[in-house]
CSV table of C-alpha atoms and ligand atoms in Angstrom, one decimal:
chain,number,residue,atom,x,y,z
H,1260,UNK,CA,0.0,0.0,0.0
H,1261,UNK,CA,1.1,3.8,-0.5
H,1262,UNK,CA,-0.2,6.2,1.9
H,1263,UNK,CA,0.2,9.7,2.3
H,1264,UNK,CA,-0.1,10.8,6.2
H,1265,UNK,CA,-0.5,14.8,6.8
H,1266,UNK,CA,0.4,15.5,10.8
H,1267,UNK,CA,2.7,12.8,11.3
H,1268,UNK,CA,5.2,14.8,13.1
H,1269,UNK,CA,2.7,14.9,16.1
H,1270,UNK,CA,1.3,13.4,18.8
H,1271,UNK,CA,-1.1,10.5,17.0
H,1272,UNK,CA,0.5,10.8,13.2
H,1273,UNK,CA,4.1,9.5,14.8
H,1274,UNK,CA,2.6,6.7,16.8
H,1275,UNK,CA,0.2,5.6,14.2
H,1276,UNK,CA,3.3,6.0,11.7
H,1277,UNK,CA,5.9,3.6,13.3
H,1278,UNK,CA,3.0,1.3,14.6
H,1279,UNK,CA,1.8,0.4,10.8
H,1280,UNK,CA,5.6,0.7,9.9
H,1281,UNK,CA,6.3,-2.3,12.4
H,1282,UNK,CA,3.4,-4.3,12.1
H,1283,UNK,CA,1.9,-3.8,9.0
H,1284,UNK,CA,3.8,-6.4,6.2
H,1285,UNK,CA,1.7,-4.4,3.0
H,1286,UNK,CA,3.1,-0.8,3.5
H,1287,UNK,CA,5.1,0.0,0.4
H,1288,UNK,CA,5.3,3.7,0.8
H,1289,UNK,CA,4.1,6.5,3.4
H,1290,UNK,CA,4.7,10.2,2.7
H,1291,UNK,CA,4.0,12.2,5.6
H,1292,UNK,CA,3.6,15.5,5.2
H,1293,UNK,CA,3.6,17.9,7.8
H,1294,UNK,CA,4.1,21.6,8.3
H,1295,UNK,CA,6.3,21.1,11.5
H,1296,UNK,CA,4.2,24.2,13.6
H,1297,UNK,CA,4.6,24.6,17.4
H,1298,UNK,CA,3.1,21.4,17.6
H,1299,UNK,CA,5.2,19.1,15.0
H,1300,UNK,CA,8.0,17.3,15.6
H,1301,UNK,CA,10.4,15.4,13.6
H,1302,UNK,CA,12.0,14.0,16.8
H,1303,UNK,CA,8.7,12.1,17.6
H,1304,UNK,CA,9.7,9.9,14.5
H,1305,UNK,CA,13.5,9.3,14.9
H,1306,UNK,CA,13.0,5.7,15.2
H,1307,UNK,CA,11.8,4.9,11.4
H,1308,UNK,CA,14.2,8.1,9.7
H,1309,UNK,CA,15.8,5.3,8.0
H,1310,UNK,CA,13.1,3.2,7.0
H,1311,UNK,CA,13.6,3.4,3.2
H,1312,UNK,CA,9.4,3.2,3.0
H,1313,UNK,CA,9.2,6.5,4.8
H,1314,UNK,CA,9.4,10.1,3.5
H,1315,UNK,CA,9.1,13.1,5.1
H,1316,UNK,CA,7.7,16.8,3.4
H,1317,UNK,CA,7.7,19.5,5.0
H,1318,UNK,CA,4.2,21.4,3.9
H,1319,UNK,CA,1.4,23.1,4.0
H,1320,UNK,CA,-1.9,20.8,3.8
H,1321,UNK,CA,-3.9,24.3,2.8
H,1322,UNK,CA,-1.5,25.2,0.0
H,1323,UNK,CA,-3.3,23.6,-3.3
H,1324,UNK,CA,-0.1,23.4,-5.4
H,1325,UNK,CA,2.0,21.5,-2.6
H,1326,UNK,CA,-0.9,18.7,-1.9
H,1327,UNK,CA,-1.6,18.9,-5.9
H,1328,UNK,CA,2.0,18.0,-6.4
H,1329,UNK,CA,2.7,15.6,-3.6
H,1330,UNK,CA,-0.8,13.6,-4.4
H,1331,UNK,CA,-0.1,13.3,-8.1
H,1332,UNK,CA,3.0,12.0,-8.0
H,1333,UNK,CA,2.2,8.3,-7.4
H,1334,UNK,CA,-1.2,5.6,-7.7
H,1335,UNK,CA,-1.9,6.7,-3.7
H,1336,UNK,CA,-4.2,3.6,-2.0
H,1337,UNK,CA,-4.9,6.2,1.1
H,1338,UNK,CA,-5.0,9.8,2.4
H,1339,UNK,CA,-4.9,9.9,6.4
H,1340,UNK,CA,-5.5,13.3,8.0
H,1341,UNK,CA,-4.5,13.9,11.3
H,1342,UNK,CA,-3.1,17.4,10.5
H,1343,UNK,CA,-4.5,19.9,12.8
H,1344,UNK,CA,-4.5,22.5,14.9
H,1345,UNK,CA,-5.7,20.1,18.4
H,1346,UNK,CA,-5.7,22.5,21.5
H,1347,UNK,CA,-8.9,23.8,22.9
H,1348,UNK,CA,-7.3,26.4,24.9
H,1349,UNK,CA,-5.7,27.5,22.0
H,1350,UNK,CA,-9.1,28.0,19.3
H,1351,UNK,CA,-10.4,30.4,22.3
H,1352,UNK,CA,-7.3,32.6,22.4
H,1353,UNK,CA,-7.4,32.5,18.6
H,1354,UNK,CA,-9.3,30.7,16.2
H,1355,UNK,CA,-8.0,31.9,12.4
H,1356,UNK,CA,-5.7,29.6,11.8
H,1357,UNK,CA,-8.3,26.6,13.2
H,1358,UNK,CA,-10.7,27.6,10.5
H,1359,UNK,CA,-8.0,28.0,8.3
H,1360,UNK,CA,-6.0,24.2,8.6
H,1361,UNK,CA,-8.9,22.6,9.8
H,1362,UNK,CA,-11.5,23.1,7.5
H,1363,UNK,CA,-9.6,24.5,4.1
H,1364,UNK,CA,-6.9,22.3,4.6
H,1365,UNK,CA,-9.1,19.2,4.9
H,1366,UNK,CA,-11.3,20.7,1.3
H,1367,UNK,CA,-7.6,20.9,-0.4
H,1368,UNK,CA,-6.8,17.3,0.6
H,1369,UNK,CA,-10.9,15.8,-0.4
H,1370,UNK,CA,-9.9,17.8,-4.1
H,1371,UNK,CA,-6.6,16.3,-4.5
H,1372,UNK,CA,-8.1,12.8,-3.3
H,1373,UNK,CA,-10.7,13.6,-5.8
H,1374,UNK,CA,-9.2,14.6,-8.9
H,1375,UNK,CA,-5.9,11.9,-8.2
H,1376,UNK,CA,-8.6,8.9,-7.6
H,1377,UNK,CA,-6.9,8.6,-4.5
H,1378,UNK,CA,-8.8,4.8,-3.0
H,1379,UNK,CA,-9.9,6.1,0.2
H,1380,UNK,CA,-9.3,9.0,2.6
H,1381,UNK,CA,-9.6,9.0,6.0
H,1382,UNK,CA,-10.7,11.9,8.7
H,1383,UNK,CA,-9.2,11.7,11.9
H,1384,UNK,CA,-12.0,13.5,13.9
H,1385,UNK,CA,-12.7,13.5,17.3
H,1386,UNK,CA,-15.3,13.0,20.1
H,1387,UNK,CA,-15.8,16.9,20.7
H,1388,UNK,CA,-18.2,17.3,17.5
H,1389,UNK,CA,-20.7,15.3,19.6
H,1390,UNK,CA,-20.5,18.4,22.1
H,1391,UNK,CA,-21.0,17.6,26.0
H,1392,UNK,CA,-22.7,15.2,28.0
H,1393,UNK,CA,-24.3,15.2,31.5
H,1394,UNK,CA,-23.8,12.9,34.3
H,1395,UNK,CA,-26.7,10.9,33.4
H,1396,UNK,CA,-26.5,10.8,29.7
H,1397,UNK,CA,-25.3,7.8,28.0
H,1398,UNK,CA,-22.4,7.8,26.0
H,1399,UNK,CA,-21.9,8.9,22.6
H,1400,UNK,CA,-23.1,7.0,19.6
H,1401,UNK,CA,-22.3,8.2,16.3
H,1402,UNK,CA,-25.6,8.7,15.6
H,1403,UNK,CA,-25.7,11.7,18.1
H,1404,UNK,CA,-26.2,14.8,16.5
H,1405,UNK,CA,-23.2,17.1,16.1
H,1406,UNK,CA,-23.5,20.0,18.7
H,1407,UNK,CA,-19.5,21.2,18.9
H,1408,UNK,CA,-18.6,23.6,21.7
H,1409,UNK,CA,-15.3,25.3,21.3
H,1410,UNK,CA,-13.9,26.8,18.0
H,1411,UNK,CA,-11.5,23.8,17.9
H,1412,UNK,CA,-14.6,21.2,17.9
H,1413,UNK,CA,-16.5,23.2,15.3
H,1414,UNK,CA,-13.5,23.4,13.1
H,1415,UNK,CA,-13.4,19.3,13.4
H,1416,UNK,CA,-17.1,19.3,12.8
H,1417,UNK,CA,-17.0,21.1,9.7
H,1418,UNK,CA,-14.1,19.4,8.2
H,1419,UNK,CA,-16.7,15.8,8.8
H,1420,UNK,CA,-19.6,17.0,7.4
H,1421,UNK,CA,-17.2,18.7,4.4
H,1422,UNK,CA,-15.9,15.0,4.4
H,1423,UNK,CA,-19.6,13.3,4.1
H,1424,UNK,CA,-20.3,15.8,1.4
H,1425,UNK,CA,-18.0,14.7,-0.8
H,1426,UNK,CA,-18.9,11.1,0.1
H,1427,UNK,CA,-22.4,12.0,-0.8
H,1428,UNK,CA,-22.1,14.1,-4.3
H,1429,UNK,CA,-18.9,12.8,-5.8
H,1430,UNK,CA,-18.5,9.2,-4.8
H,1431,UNK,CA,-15.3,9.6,-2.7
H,1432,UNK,CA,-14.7,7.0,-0.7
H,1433,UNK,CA,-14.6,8.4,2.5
H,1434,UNK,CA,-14.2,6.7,6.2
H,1435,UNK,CA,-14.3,9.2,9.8
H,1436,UNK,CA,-12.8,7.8,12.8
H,1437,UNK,CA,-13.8,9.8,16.1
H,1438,UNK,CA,-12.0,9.4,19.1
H,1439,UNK,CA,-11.5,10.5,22.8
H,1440,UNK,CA,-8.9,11.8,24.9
H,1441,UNK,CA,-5.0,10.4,24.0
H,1442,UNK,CA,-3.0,9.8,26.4
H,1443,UNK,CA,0.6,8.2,25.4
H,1444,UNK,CA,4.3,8.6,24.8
H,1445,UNK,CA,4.7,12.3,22.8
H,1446,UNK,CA,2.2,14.0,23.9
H,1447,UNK,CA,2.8,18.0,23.5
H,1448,UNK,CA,3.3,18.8,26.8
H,1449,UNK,CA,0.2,21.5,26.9
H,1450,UNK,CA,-2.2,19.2,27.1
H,1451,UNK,CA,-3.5,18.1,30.1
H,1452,UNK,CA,-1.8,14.8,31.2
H,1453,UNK,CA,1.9,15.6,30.2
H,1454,UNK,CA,1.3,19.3,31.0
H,1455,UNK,CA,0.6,17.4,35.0
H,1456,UNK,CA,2.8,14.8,34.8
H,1457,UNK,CA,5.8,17.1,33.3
H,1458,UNK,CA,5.3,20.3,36.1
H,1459,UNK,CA,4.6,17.4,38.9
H,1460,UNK,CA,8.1,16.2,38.0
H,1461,UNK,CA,9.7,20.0,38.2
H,1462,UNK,CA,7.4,20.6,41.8
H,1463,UNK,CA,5.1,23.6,39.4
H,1464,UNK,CA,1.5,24.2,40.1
H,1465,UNK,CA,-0.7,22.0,37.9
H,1466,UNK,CA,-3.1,24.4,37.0
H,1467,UNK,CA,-7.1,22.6,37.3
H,1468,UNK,CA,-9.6,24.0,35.4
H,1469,UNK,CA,-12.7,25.2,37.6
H,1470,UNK,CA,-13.9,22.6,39.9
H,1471,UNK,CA,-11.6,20.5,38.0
H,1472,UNK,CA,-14.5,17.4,38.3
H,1473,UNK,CA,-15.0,17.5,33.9
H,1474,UNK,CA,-15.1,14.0,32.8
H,1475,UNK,CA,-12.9,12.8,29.5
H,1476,UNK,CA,-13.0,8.9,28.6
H,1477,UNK,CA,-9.2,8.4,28.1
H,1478,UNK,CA,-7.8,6.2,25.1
H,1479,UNK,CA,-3.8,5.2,25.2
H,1480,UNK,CA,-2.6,5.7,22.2
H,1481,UNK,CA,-1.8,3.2,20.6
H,1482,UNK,CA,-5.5,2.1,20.8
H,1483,UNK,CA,-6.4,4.8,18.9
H,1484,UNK,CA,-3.6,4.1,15.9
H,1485,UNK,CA,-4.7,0.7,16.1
H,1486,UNK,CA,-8.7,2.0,15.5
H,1487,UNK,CA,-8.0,4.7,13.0
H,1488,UNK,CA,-5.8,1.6,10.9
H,1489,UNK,CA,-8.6,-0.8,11.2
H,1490,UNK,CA,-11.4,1.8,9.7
H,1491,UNK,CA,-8.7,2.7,7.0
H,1492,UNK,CA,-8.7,-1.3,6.1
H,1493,UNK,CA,-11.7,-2.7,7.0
H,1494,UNK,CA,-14.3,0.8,7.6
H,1495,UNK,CA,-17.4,1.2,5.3
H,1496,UNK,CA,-17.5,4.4,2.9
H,1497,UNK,CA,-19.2,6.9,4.1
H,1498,UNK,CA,-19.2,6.0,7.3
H,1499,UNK,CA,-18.6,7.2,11.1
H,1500,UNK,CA,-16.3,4.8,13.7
H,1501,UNK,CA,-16.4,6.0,17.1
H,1502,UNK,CA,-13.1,4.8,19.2
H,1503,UNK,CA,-12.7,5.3,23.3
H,1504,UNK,CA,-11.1,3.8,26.1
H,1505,UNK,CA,-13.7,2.9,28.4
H,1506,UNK,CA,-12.1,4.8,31.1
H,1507,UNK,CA,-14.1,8.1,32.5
H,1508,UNK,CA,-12.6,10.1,35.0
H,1509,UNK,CA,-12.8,13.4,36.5
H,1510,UNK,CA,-9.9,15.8,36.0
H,1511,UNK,CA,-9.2,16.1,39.7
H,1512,UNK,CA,-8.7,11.7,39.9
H,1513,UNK,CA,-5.9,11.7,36.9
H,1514,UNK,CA,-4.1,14.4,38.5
H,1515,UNK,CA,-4.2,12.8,42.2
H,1516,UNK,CA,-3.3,9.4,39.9
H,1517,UNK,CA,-0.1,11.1,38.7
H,1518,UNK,CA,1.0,12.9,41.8
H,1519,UNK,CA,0.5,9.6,43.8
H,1520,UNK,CA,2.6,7.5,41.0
H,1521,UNK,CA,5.5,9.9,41.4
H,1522,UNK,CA,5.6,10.6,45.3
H,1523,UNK,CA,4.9,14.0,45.0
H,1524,UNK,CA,2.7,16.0,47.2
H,1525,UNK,CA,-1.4,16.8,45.7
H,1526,UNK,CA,-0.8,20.4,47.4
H,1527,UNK,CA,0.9,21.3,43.9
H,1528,UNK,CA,-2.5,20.9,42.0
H,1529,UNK,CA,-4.0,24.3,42.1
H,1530,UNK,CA,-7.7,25.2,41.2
H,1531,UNK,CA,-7.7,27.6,38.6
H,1532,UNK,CA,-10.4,30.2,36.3
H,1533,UNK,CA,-12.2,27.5,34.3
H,1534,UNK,CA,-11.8,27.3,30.5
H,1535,UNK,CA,-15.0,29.2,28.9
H,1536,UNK,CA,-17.8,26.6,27.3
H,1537,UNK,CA,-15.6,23.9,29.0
H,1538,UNK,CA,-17.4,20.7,27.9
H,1539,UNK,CA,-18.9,18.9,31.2
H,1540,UNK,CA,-18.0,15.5,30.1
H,1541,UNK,CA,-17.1,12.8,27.1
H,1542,UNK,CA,-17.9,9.2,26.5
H,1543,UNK,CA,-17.5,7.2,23.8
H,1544,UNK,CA,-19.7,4.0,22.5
H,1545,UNK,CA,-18.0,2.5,20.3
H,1546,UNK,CA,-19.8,-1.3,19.9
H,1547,UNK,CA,-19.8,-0.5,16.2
H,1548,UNK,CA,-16.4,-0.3,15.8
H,1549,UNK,CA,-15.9,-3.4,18.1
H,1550,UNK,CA,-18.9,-5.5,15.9
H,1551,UNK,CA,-17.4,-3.7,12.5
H,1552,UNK,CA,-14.2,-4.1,12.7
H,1553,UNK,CA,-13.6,-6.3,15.2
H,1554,UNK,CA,-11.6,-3.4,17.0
H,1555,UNK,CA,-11.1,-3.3,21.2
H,1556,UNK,CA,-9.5,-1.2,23.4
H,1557,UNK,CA,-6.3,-3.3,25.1
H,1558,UNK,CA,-4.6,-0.9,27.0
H,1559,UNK,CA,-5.3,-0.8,30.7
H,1560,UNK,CA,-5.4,2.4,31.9
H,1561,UNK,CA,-3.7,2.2,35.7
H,1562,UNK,CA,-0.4,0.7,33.7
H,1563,UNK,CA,-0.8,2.6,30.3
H,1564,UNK,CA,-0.7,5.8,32.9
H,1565,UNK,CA,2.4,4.7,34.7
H,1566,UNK,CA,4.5,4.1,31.4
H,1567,UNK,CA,3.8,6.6,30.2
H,1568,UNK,CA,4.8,8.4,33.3
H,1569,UNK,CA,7.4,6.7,33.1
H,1570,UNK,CA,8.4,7.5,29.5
H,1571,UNK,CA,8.1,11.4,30.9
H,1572,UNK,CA,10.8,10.6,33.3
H,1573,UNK,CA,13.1,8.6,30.8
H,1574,UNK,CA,12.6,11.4,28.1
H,1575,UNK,CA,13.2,14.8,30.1
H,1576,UNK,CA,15.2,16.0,27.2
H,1577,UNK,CA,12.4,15.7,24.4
H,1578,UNK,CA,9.6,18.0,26.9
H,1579,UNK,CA,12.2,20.3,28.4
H,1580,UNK,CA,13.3,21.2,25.1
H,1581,UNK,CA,10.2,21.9,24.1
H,1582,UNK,CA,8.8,23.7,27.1
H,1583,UNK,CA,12.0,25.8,26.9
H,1584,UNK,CA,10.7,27.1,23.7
H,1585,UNK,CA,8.7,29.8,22.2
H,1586,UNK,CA,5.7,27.5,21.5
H,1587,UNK,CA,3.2,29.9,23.8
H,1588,UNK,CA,3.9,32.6,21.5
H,1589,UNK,CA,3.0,30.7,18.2
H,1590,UNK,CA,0.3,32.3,16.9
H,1591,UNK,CA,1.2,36.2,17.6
H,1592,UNK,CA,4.6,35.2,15.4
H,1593,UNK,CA,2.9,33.5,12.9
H,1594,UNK,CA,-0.3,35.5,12.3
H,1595,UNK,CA,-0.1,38.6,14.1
H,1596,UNK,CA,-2.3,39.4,17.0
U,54,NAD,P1,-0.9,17.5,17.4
U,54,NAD,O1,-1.2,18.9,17.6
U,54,NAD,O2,0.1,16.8,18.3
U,54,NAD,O3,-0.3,17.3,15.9
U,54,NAD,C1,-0.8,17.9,14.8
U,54,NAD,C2,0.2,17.8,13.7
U,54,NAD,O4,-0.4,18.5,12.5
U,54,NAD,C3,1.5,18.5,13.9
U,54,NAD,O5,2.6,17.7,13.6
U,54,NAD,C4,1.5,19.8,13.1
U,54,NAD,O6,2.8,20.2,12.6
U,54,NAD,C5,0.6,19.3,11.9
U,54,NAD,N1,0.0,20.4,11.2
U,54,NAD,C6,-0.7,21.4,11.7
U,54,NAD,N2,-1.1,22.3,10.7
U,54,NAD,C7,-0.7,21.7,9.6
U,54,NAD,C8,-0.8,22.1,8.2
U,54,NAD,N3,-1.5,23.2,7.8
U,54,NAD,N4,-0.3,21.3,7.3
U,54,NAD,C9,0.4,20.2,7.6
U,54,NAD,N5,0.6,19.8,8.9
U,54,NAD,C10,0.0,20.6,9.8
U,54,NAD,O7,-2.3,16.7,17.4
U,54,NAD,P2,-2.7,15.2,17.8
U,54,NAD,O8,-3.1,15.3,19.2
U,54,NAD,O9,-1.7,14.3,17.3
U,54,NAD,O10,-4.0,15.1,17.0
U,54,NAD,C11,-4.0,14.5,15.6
U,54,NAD,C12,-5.4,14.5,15.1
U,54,NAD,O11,-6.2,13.7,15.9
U,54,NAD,C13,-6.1,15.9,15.0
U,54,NAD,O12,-6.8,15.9,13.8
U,54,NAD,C14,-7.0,15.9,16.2
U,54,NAD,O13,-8.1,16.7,16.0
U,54,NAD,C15,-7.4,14.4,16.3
U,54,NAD,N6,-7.7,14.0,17.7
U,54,NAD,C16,-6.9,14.2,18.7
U,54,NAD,C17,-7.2,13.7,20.0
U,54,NAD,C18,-6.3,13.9,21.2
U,54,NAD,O14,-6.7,13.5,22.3
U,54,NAD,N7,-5.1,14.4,21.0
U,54,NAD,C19,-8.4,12.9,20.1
U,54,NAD,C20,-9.3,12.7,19.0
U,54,NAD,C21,-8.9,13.2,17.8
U,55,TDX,O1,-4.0,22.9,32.2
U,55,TDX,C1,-5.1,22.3,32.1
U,55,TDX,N1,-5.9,22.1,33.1
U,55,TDX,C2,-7.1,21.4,33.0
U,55,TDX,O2,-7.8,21.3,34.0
U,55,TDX,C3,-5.4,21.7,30.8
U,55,TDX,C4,-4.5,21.9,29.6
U,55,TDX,C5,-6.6,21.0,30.7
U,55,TDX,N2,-7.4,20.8,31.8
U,55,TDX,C6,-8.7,20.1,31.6
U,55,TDX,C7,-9.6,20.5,30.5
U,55,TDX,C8,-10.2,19.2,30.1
U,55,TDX,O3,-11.4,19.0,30.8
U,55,TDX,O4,-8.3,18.7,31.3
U,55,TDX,C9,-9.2,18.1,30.4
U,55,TDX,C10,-8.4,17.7,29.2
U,55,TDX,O5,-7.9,18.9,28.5
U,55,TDX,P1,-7.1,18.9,27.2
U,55,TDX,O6,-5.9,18.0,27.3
U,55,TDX,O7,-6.9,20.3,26.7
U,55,TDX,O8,-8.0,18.1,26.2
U,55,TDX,P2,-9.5,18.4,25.7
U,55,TDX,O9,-9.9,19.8,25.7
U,55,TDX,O10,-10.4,17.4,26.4
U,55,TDX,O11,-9.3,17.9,24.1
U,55,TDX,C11,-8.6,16.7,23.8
U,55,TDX,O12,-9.4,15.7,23.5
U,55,TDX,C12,-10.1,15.7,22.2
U,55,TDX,C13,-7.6,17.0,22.6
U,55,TDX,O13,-6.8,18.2,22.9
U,55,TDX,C14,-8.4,17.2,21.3
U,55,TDX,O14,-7.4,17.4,20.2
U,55,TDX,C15,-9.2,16.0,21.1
U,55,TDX,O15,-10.0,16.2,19.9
């Protein structure tokens, strides 16, 4: 198979890239392209720099002439999107360039797939489209009706239903894969779990949004690669896969989890002004993915938390780098204020 992967250089791209590299025995070719922003990483993919299947371009997934020239230059069997711009926090300080990669850039790569004949392309999305549950509410199918919250979520939303469009009028063959929270080795360090496990390890405040009891359904990884692969393969055009980990917990338990795993004291976490239109909670069904495509959650959470805890501590080097850097400034330098 050839396959062209946009957002490999971050957090899900490079472990979905050197998981098919190792285990899948078909993979001819993959071209990821990424633009390497705040949140790309070339780092992440050291591991399979030499692998003579892999090749890297650097590029923009919302400049026409780049995909045009990238997606026409072989017979492509698959188009993978996870290129994005994935904070929350981020689409409510500034939500241009969310707009801008996440809806246009996912139009320029459905054209290219188009015009190329590109087999099949499939939309990373995510479980924020569905909007927010209550306490009482069951968990999402993906039959709920899209109700996004944040300018990141409506971004995602209207990159699916551009996606179903062109399932609908011109015959792409298109699959969506909607997940929950990642957790897992190379995980930007602003998000949540390595942002906590990261300052726990340096004694900083860990910063808890409101009454810090939201509820996310966390998914290692790896789980999530594993999903996204089996829709690619085995998903129905035109349809929706919903992927989660089965494991719902309140902000306030993960970050008591990681202080108790590394024998720090819980008087670091620090309540904190809560994130506006913070969604209450998120929970993922996903029995037709598990009766589809035969696909199961197989990471346990209490031991997919402590190694990757554990990879934090074994790979200081890789976050402090990065939290050294400029990344909180991105978008003033890139697109003015
Ligand atoms: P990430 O921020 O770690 O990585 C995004 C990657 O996209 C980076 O390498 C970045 O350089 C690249 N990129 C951004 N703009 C680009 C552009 N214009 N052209 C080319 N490349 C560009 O994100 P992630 O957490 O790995 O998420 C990957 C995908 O999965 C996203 O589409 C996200 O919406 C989705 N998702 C994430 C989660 C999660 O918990 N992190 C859950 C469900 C779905
Ligand atoms: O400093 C923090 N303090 C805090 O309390 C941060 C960064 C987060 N939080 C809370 C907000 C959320 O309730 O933790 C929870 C998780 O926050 P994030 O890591 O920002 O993730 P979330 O907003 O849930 O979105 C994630 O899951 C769905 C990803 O970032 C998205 O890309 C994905 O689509």
């Amino acid at each position: 198979m050839k396959i062209i992967v946009t957002g490999g250089a971050g957090f899900i791209g490079s472990n979905f890239i050197k998981m098919i590299l190792a285990d899948c025995s078909n993979i001819q070719k993959i071209v990821n392209l990424d633009l390497l922003t705040y949140a790309g990483n070339l780092a992440n993919l050291k591991d399979v720099e030499s692998d003579s299947r892999y090749h890297f371009i650097k590029g923009d997934i919302t400049d026409y002439d780049t995909v045009e020239k990238i997606v026409s230059a072989d017979k492509f069997d698959l188009i993978v999107n996870f290129a994005a711009e994935s904070h929350v926090d981020r689409s409510i300080y500034d939500s241009r360039v969310f707009v801008h990669t996440n809806i246009l850039g996912t139009q320029v790569l459905l054209d290219a797939a188009k015009r190329n004949k590109v087999n099949r392309f499939c939309q990373v999305s995510t479980d924020e489209v569905y909007g927010s549950l209550t306490d009482k509410e069951p968990s999402f199918t993906e039959d709920n009706p899209i109700t996004p919250s944040s300018p990141y979520s409506a971004s995602k939303a209207g990159a699916d239903h551009l996606c179903l469009s062109y399932y609908h009028t011109h015959k792409l063959d298109v699959v969506i894969t909607r997940c929950s929270n990642n957790y897992g080795p190379y995980q930007f360090p602003e998000k949540f779990i390595p942002l906590f496990i990261s300052n726990a390890m340096d004694e900083k405040k860990l910063p808890l949004y409101g009454d810090g009891k939201n509820i996310r359904d966390w998914i290692h990884v790896l789980d999530h690669a594993a999903g996204v692969w089996s829709a690619c393969i085995n998903g129905k055009a035109g349809e929706v896969y919903n992927f989660g980990g089965g494991n719902e917990y309140g902000n306030i338990e993960i970050a008591n989890k990681i202080v108790d795993i590394l024998g720090k004291d819980n008087s670091l976490i620090e309540l904190v002004r809560d994130r506006p239109g913070h969604d209450w909670r998120y929970a993922m069904d996903y029995t037709k993915a598990t009766s589809e495509l035969g696909w199961i959650p197989k990471f346990n959470f209490e031991s997919g938390l402590k190694d990757t805890i554990e990879w934090y501590q074994e790979n200081r080097a890789w976050w402090e780098e990065i939290k050294s850097g400029d990344y909180l400034n991105y978008y003033e330098k890139h697109y003015g204020k």
